[in-house]
Coordinates of C-alpha atoms in Angstrom, one line a residue:
M6 CA 112.7 77.3 81.9
S7 CA 111.6 74.4 83.5
T8 CA 111.1 71.3 81.1
H9 CA 110.3 68.3 83.3
T10 CA 106.4 67.7 84.3
T11 CA 104.4 68.6 86.8
E12 CA 103.6 65.1 88.5
P13 CA 104.3 64.3 91.8
A14 CA 106.2 61.1 93.1
G15 CA 104.9 57.9 91.6
S16 CA 103.0 59.4 88.9
S17 CA 105.3 58.4 85.8
E18 CA 103.8 55.3 85.2
P19 CA 100.9 57.2 83.4
A20 CA 103.2 59.6 81.8
Q21 CA 104.9 57.1 80.1
G22 CA 102.0 55.5 79.1
A23 CA 100.6 58.5 77.4
E24 CA 104.2 58.7 76.0
R25 CA 103.5 55.4 73.9
R26 CA 99.6 56.0 73.2
G27 CA 100.3 59.6 72.4
L28 CA 97.4 62.3 73.4
P29 CA 94.0 60.8 75.3
L30 CA 91.8 62.7 72.8
R31 CA 88.3 61.7 75.2
A32 CA 89.8 62.5 78.6
L33 CA 91.2 65.4 76.8
L34 CA 87.7 66.4 75.1
A35 CA 86.1 65.7 78.5
L36 CA 88.8 68.3 80.5
A37 CA 87.8 71.2 77.0
T38 CA 83.7 70.1 78.0
A39 CA 84.3 71.1 81.2
V40 CA 86.0 74.7 80.7
F41 CA 83.0 74.9 78.3
V42 CA 80.4 74.6 80.7
T43 CA 82.0 76.3 83.0
S44 CA 83.0 79.5 80.9
L45 CA 79.4 79.4 79.0
T46 CA 77.9 79.9 82.5
E47 CA 80.1 82.3 83.7
T48 CA 78.8 84.3 80.8
L49 CA 75.0 83.3 79.9
P50 CA 73.3 85.8 82.0
A51 CA 74.4 88.3 79.6
G52 CA 72.7 86.7 77.3
V53 CA 68.9 86.0 78.7
L54 CA 69.3 89.3 81.5
P55 CA 66.2 91.0 80.8
A56 CA 64.0 88.1 81.3
M57 CA 66.2 87.2 84.4
S58 CA 65.8 90.5 86.1
S59 CA 61.9 90.6 85.3
D60 CA 61.4 87.5 86.2
L61 CA 63.3 88.2 89.6
G62 CA 62.1 91.9 90.3
V63 CA 65.0 93.5 90.2
G64 CA 67.2 95.8 87.2
E65 CA 69.1 95.1 84.6
S66 CA 72.3 96.4 86.7
A67 CA 71.6 94.6 89.2
M68 CA 71.0 90.8 87.1
G69 CA 74.1 91.8 85.9
Q70 CA 76.3 91.4 88.9
S71 CA 75.4 87.7 88.5
V72 CA 78.1 87.8 86.6
T73 CA 80.7 90.1 88.4
V74 CA 79.5 87.6 91.7
Y75 CA 80.6 84.3 89.8
A76 CA 83.6 86.0 88.8
I77 CA 84.1 86.7 92.1
G78 CA 83.6 83.3 93.8
T79 CA 86.2 81.8 91.9
A80 CA 88.7 84.8 92.5
L81 CA 88.5 84.7 96.2
T82 CA 88.6 80.9 96.5
A83 CA 90.6 79.4 94.1
I84 CA 93.9 79.9 96.0
P85 CA 92.7 78.5 99.2
L86 CA 90.4 75.6 98.0
S87 CA 93.5 74.9 95.8
A88 CA 95.6 74.6 98.6
A89 CA 93.2 72.6 100.7
T90 CA 92.6 69.7 98.2
A91 CA 96.6 69.8 97.3
G92 CA 96.6 66.2 98.2
W93 CA 93.3 65.1 96.6
R94 CA 93.1 62.8 93.6
R95 CA 92.6 64.7 90.8
K96 CA 90.2 62.7 89.1
R97 CA 88.0 62.9 92.5
L98 CA 88.9 66.6 92.7
L99 CA 87.7 67.3 89.4
L100 CA 84.1 64.9 89.7
T101 CA 83.4 66.7 92.7
A102 CA 84.0 70.5 91.6
M103 CA 81.3 69.5 88.5
A104 CA 79.1 68.1 90.8
G105 CA 78.9 71.2 93.1
F106 CA 78.6 73.3 89.6
A107 CA 76.1 71.2 88.5
A108 CA 74.0 71.5 92.0
A109 CA 74.6 75.5 91.8
N110 CA 73.1 75.5 88.5
T111 CA 70.5 73.4 89.2
V112 CA 69.4 75.9 92.2
T113 CA 70.1 78.8 89.6
A114 CA 67.6 77.3 87.3
V115 CA 64.9 77.1 90.2
S116 CA 65.0 79.8 91.7
T117 CA 62.5 82.9 92.4
D118 CA 64.5 85.1 94.9
Y119 CA 67.4 87.0 93.7
S120 CA 69.3 86.9 97.0
L121 CA 69.2 83.2 96.6
T122 CA 69.8 83.4 92.8
M123 CA 73.1 85.5 93.9
A124 CA 74.5 82.8 96.3
A125 CA 74.3 80.1 93.5
R126 CA 75.9 82.0 91.3
F127 CA 78.8 82.5 94.0
V128 CA 79.1 78.7 94.6
A129 CA 79.3 78.4 90.7
G130 CA 81.8 80.6 90.6
V131 CA 83.9 78.6 93.5
A132 CA 83.3 75.3 92.0
A133 CA 84.3 76.3 88.7
G134 CA 87.6 77.9 90.0
L135 CA 88.2 74.9 91.4
A136 CA 88.2 73.0 88.5
W137 CA 89.8 75.7 86.1
A138 CA 93.0 75.6 89.0
L139 CA 93.6 71.9 88.0
L140 CA 92.3 71.5 84.5
A141 CA 95.5 72.7 82.6
G142 CA 98.4 71.1 84.8
Y143 CA 95.7 67.9 84.7
A144 CA 95.8 68.2 80.9
R145 CA 99.5 68.4 81.0
R146 CA 99.7 65.1 82.9
L147 CA 97.8 63.2 80.8
A148 CA 100.2 64.1 77.5
P149 CA 104.0 62.8 77.0
V150 CA 106.7 65.8 77.4
H151 CA 106.5 67.2 73.8
L152 CA 102.6 67.6 73.2
Q153 CA 101.9 68.9 76.5
G154 CA 101.1 72.0 75.1
R155 CA 98.7 70.7 72.2
A156 CA 97.1 68.7 75.0
I157 CA 96.2 72.4 76.8
A158 CA 95.3 73.7 73.8
I159 CA 92.4 71.3 73.0
V160 CA 91.7 72.2 76.7
M161 CA 91.7 75.3 76.1
T162 CA 89.5 75.2 72.9
G163 CA 86.3 75.3 75.1
I164 CA 86.3 78.9 75.9
P165 CA 86.4 80.0 72.6
V166 CA 83.7 77.6 71.9
A167 CA 81.9 79.3 75.0
L168 CA 81.8 82.7 73.8
S169 CA 81.5 82.2 70.1
L170 CA 79.2 79.1 69.6
G171 CA 78.2 78.7 73.4
V172 CA 76.7 82.2 74.4
P173 CA 74.6 82.7 71.1
A174 CA 73.2 79.1 71.3
G175 CA 71.9 79.9 75.0
T176 CA 70.7 83.4 74.6
F177 CA 68.5 81.9 71.4
L178 CA 67.6 78.8 73.4
G179 CA 66.4 81.6 76.4
E180 CA 64.5 83.9 74.3
V181 CA 62.6 80.6 73.1
L182 CA 62.0 78.0 75.8
G183 CA 62.8 80.5 78.3
W184 CA 66.1 81.3 80.9
R185 CA 65.0 78.5 83.4
V186 CA 65.6 76.2 80.7
T187 CA 68.7 77.3 79.3
F188 CA 70.3 76.5 82.9
T189 CA 68.9 73.4 83.3
L190 CA 69.9 72.7 80.1
M191 CA 73.8 73.6 81.3
T192 CA 72.7 71.1 84.4
V193 CA 72.0 68.2 82.4
L194 CA 75.5 69.3 80.4
A195 CA 77.2 69.4 83.3
V196 CA 75.8 66.0 84.7
A197 CA 76.6 64.2 81.4
L198 CA 80.1 65.0 82.0
L199 CA 80.5 63.3 85.2
G200 CA 79.8 60.3 83.5
W201 CA 82.2 60.9 80.7
I202 CA 84.9 62.2 83.0
A203 CA 84.3 58.7 85.3
A204 CA 84.3 56.8 82.5
S205 CA 87.3 58.6 80.0
V206 CA 89.4 60.2 82.2
P207 CA 92.5 58.6 83.9
D208 CA 93.5 59.3 87.5
Q209 CA 96.2 61.3 88.7
P210 CA 97.8 61.5 92.4
G211 CA 97.5 64.3 94.3
Q212 CA 100.4 65.7 95.7
R213 CA 101.8 63.9 99.0
R214 CA 102.1 66.2 102.2
G215 CA 105.6 66.9 102.8
A216 CA 106.7 65.5 98.9
G217 CA 107.8 68.6 97.2
R218 CA 104.1 71.0 98.2
V219 CA 104.7 74.6 97.7
P220 CA 102.7 77.1 100.0
I221 CA 100.0 78.7 97.6
L222 CA 101.8 82.1 97.7
R223 CA 105.5 81.5 98.0
V224 CA 104.5 80.1 94.3
L225 CA 105.4 83.9 93.4
T226 CA 109.2 83.7 94.2
I227 CA 109.8 81.2 91.7
P228 CA 111.4 82.9 88.9
G229 CA 109.0 83.5 86.0
V230 CA 105.8 83.1 87.5
A231 CA 106.0 86.8 88.4
P232 CA 105.8 87.6 84.9
V233 CA 103.3 85.3 84.1
L234 CA 101.0 86.8 86.2
F235 CA 101.3 90.8 85.4
V236 CA 100.9 89.7 81.7
T237 CA 98.0 87.7 82.7
L238 CA 96.4 90.5 84.8
V239 CA 96.6 93.3 82.7
F240 CA 96.2 91.1 79.3
V241 CA 92.6 90.0 80.6
L242 CA 92.0 93.4 81.7
A243 CA 92.6 94.8 78.6
H244 CA 90.6 92.4 76.8
T245 CA 87.9 92.5 79.3
I246 CA 87.3 96.1 79.2
L247 CA 86.4 96.0 75.8
Y248 CA 84.5 92.3 75.1
T249 CA 82.2 93.2 77.9
Y250 CA 80.7 96.0 76.3
I251 CA 80.6 95.4 72.6
A252 CA 77.1 95.6 72.4
T253 CA 77.2 99.2 73.5
F254 CA 80.3 99.7 71.5
L255 CA 78.7 98.7 68.5
D256 CA 75.7 100.9 69.3
G257 CA 78.1 103.6 69.0
L258 CA 78.8 103.1 65.6
G259 CA 75.4 102.4 64.5
M260 CA 76.0 98.5 64.2
G261 CA 74.0 97.2 67.1
G262 CA 72.3 95.1 64.8
S263 CA 75.5 93.5 63.9
T264 CA 76.4 91.8 67.0
D265 CA 75.6 88.8 67.2
L266 CA 77.6 88.6 63.7
V267 CA 80.3 90.3 64.8
L268 CA 81.0 88.2 68.1
L269 CA 80.8 85.1 65.6
V270 CA 83.5 86.5 63.3
F271 CA 85.4 87.2 66.7
G272 CA 85.0 83.4 67.5
V273 CA 85.9 82.2 64.4
A274 CA 89.0 84.0 64.9
S275 CA 89.6 82.8 67.9
L276 CA 89.2 79.1 67.0
L277 CA 92.0 79.6 64.2
S278 CA 94.3 81.2 66.6
I279 CA 93.5 78.0 69.1
W280 CA 94.2 75.4 66.5
F281 CA 97.4 77.7 65.2
V282 CA 98.7 78.4 68.7
G283 CA 98.5 74.8 69.6
A284 CA 100.4 73.7 66.6
R285 CA 103.2 75.4 67.7
I286 CA 103.1 76.2 71.4
D287 CA 105.4 73.5 72.3
R288 CA 108.6 75.2 70.1
R289 CA 107.4 79.1 69.6
L290 CA 106.0 79.7 73.5
R291 CA 107.4 83.3 73.3
A292 CA 107.3 84.5 69.8
L293 CA 103.0 83.2 69.8
T294 CA 102.6 84.9 72.9
L295 CA 104.3 88.1 72.0
A296 CA 102.1 88.0 68.4
S297 CA 99.2 87.7 70.7
A298 CA 99.6 91.3 72.1
L299 CA 100.6 92.6 69.1
L300 CA 97.5 91.5 67.6
V301 CA 95.1 92.7 70.2
A302 CA 97.0 95.7 70.1
V303 CA 96.7 96.7 66.3
A304 CA 93.0 95.7 66.5
A305 CA 92.3 97.9 69.1
T306 CA 94.0 101.0 67.5
L307 CA 91.9 100.2 64.3
L308 CA 89.2 100.6 66.2
A309 CA 90.0 103.5 68.4
V310 CA 90.3 105.5 64.6
P311 CA 87.1 106.7 63.8
A312 CA 85.7 105.2 60.8
D313 CA 82.6 104.8 58.9
S314 CA 83.4 101.6 57.4
P315 CA 82.1 98.1 58.9
A316 CA 84.6 96.4 57.0
L317 CA 87.4 98.0 58.6
V318 CA 85.3 97.0 62.3
Y319 CA 85.0 93.2 61.3
A320 CA 88.6 93.2 60.2
A321 CA 89.6 94.7 63.4
V322 CA 87.3 91.9 65.3
A323 CA 89.0 89.3 63.6
L324 CA 92.7 90.6 64.2
W325 CA 91.2 90.7 67.9
G326 CA 90.2 86.8 68.0
L327 CA 93.4 85.9 65.9
G328 CA 95.5 87.6 68.8
W329 CA 93.7 86.1 71.9
G330 CA 92.0 83.4 70.9
G331 CA 95.4 81.4 71.7
A332 CA 96.0 83.6 75.1
P333 CA 94.1 81.2 77.6
T334 CA 96.8 78.8 76.5
L335 CA 99.6 80.5 75.9
L336 CA 99.3 81.8 79.9
Q337 CA 98.6 79.0 81.0
T338 CA 101.1 77.2 79.6
A339 CA 103.8 79.7 80.5
V340 CA 102.6 79.7 84.3
T341 CA 102.4 75.8 84.4
D342 CA 106.4 75.7 82.8
A343 CA 107.4 77.8 85.5
G344 CA 106.4 76.9 88.5
G345 CA 106.9 73.6 87.7
D346 CA 106.8 71.0 90.9
A347 CA 104.2 74.3 92.1
A348 CA 102.7 73.9 88.9
D349 CA 98.9 73.7 90.5
A350 CA 99.5 76.2 93.0
A351 CA 100.8 78.4 90.3
Q352 CA 97.5 78.0 88.2
A353 CA 95.7 78.6 91.2
A354 CA 97.2 82.1 91.2
L355 CA 96.4 82.4 87.7
V356 CA 92.9 81.5 87.8
T357 CA 92.5 84.1 90.7
L358 CA 93.8 87.2 89.0
W359 CA 92.5 85.7 85.5
N360 CA 88.9 86.0 87.5
A361 CA 89.9 89.5 89.5
A362 CA 90.9 90.9 85.7
M363 CA 87.3 90.0 84.5
A364 CA 85.7 91.4 87.2
G365 CA 87.9 94.5 86.9
G366 CA 87.1 95.0 83.6
G367 CA 83.5 95.3 84.0
V368 CA 84.2 98.0 86.1
A369 CA 86.9 99.7 84.4
G370 CA 85.2 99.8 81.2
G371 CA 81.8 101.0 83.0
V372 CA 83.6 104.1 84.1
L373 CA 85.2 104.9 80.8
L374 CA 81.9 104.4 79.5
D375 CA 80.3 107.0 81.9
H376 CA 82.8 109.7 81.4
L377 CA 84.7 109.0 78.4
G378 CA 82.2 107.4 76.2
T379 CA 82.6 104.2 73.8
G380 CA 85.2 105.7 71.8
S381 CA 87.4 105.6 75.3
L382 CA 87.4 101.4 75.4
P383 CA 89.9 100.6 72.4
W384 CA 92.0 103.3 74.0
G385 CA 92.0 101.4 77.6
V386 CA 92.7 98.1 75.4
L387 CA 95.8 99.7 73.9
L388 CA 96.6 101.4 76.9
L389 CA 96.9 98.3 78.7
V390 CA 98.3 95.9 75.8
V391 CA 101.9 98.4 75.9
P392 CA 103.3 96.8 79.2
V393 CA 102.2 93.1 78.2
V394 CA 104.3 93.6 74.9
S395 CA 107.2 95.2 76.8
V396 CA 107.4 92.4 79.7
V397 CA 107.1 89.6 77.0
A398 CA 109.3 91.3 74.4
A399 CA 112.2 91.5 77.4
R400 CA 112.2 87.8 77.0
T401 CA 111.9 87.8 80.3
Q402 CA 111.8 84.5 82.9
G403 CA 108.8 83.0 82.2
F404 CA 108.3 83.6 78.4
P405 CA 111.5 82.0 77.0
A406 CA 113.2 82.5 73.4
G407 CA 112.4 80.0 71.0
G408 CA 114.2 76.8 72.0
E409 CA 114.5 77.7 75.5
R410 CA 111.4 76.0 76.9

C-alpha cells in the first residue's frame, strides 16, 4: 500500500510544517466536531420521533424516514459533488458544506410541514456527505506522515461521541425543551463551528484540473480500493441491522427499560476502541481491522444465543463497541491509503457506500424483524461479518500485513 500523502502538487510546505509542529490538535478537534454534528443530526430524529410525528401530523414510521432520507441525500450526492468540487480549496469547501448544513437544520427546526421537513433533511444529508467526503483526507493532509492514522482517529471520535453521548443528550433536551429547540441548538453549534474552522483550520489546495485527478468511478480500479469498499459496505450493513433496532431487540429480552444504559456501555467501549486504534493504526492496520470484525462476530454470537442474562448482554454490547468504535477510522484510513493521489475520490465512494449500507441496514433489519422476529437480528449480523473477516484475513491489497503500510 502506498505510504505517500494525498496532498496535491504544491502542498508539501504545509505537510513539512505539520512534521515540525506535530499534530495540529485545535484544527483536528474542529474537524472532529464537524463529524460529531453531522453524525448526531443524522440519528437525532430517532430520539425525538414521537414528538416530531405528533407535531407534523404523520405516523412514527413515516417520521422515521427522516433518518433514511438524510442517508439517501448523502449517498446520492457525495460522489458527484466531490467530483464537481475537486478543485476547490479544502477550507472553502468545508465552510460551504457546514453553512449549507446549518441552513438545512434551521429549516428542520422551524418547519411545520412534513414535506418541507423531509426536503430539509435531504439537503442536510447532501451537505453532510460533502463534508464527510473530504474530512478524513483533510485531516491526513494536516498531519506528518507517521501520524496520519492518528489524525484520522482523532477526527473520527465524533462518531462514537455522537452515538453514545449526543443522542441521549439530544433526546433528553427534546423531552424537556421540545424537539425544535434541540434542532435549533444543533444549528447554533454548526454556526459556532464555522467560526472555529475559519480561525483554527489551516487551508489546503484542491486538485488542479489535469494535475492527477482521477475520474470518480475509475478509483474502483486502483489496487486495494475495491476490497476496502466491499468491507465497508458489508460491515456497515451488518452493524446497522442490529443497531437500528437495538431498542426493539432489548424489548424482546425484557430489557427495554435499560436501552439508555446499554447504549452508554456501547458508547464507552467505542471510545476505548477509538483510543486504542488511534495509538496503533499506523503500524497495525490489517490486524486491527481483523480484530474489529472478529469482536463484532463474537458479540453477535453471544446475542444470538438465547439466555436470560443481562450480564451477558452487557458483555456482548461492550465487545460490539470495542469492535465497532475504531471501524470508521480503520476503513477511512485504509481507503485513503489505497487511493493515494485519488484519496478524495475514494473517500467519496466510501461515504456513498457507507450511507447506502445504513439505509439498507434499516430496511434489511425491518424485514428480519417482521418475518423472523428479534432473535434473527444478531444472526443477520453474524452472517454478514463472515465475508468481512474473509477479505481482511486474506491479506488483500487495501488491508496489508503489519509493516507493509
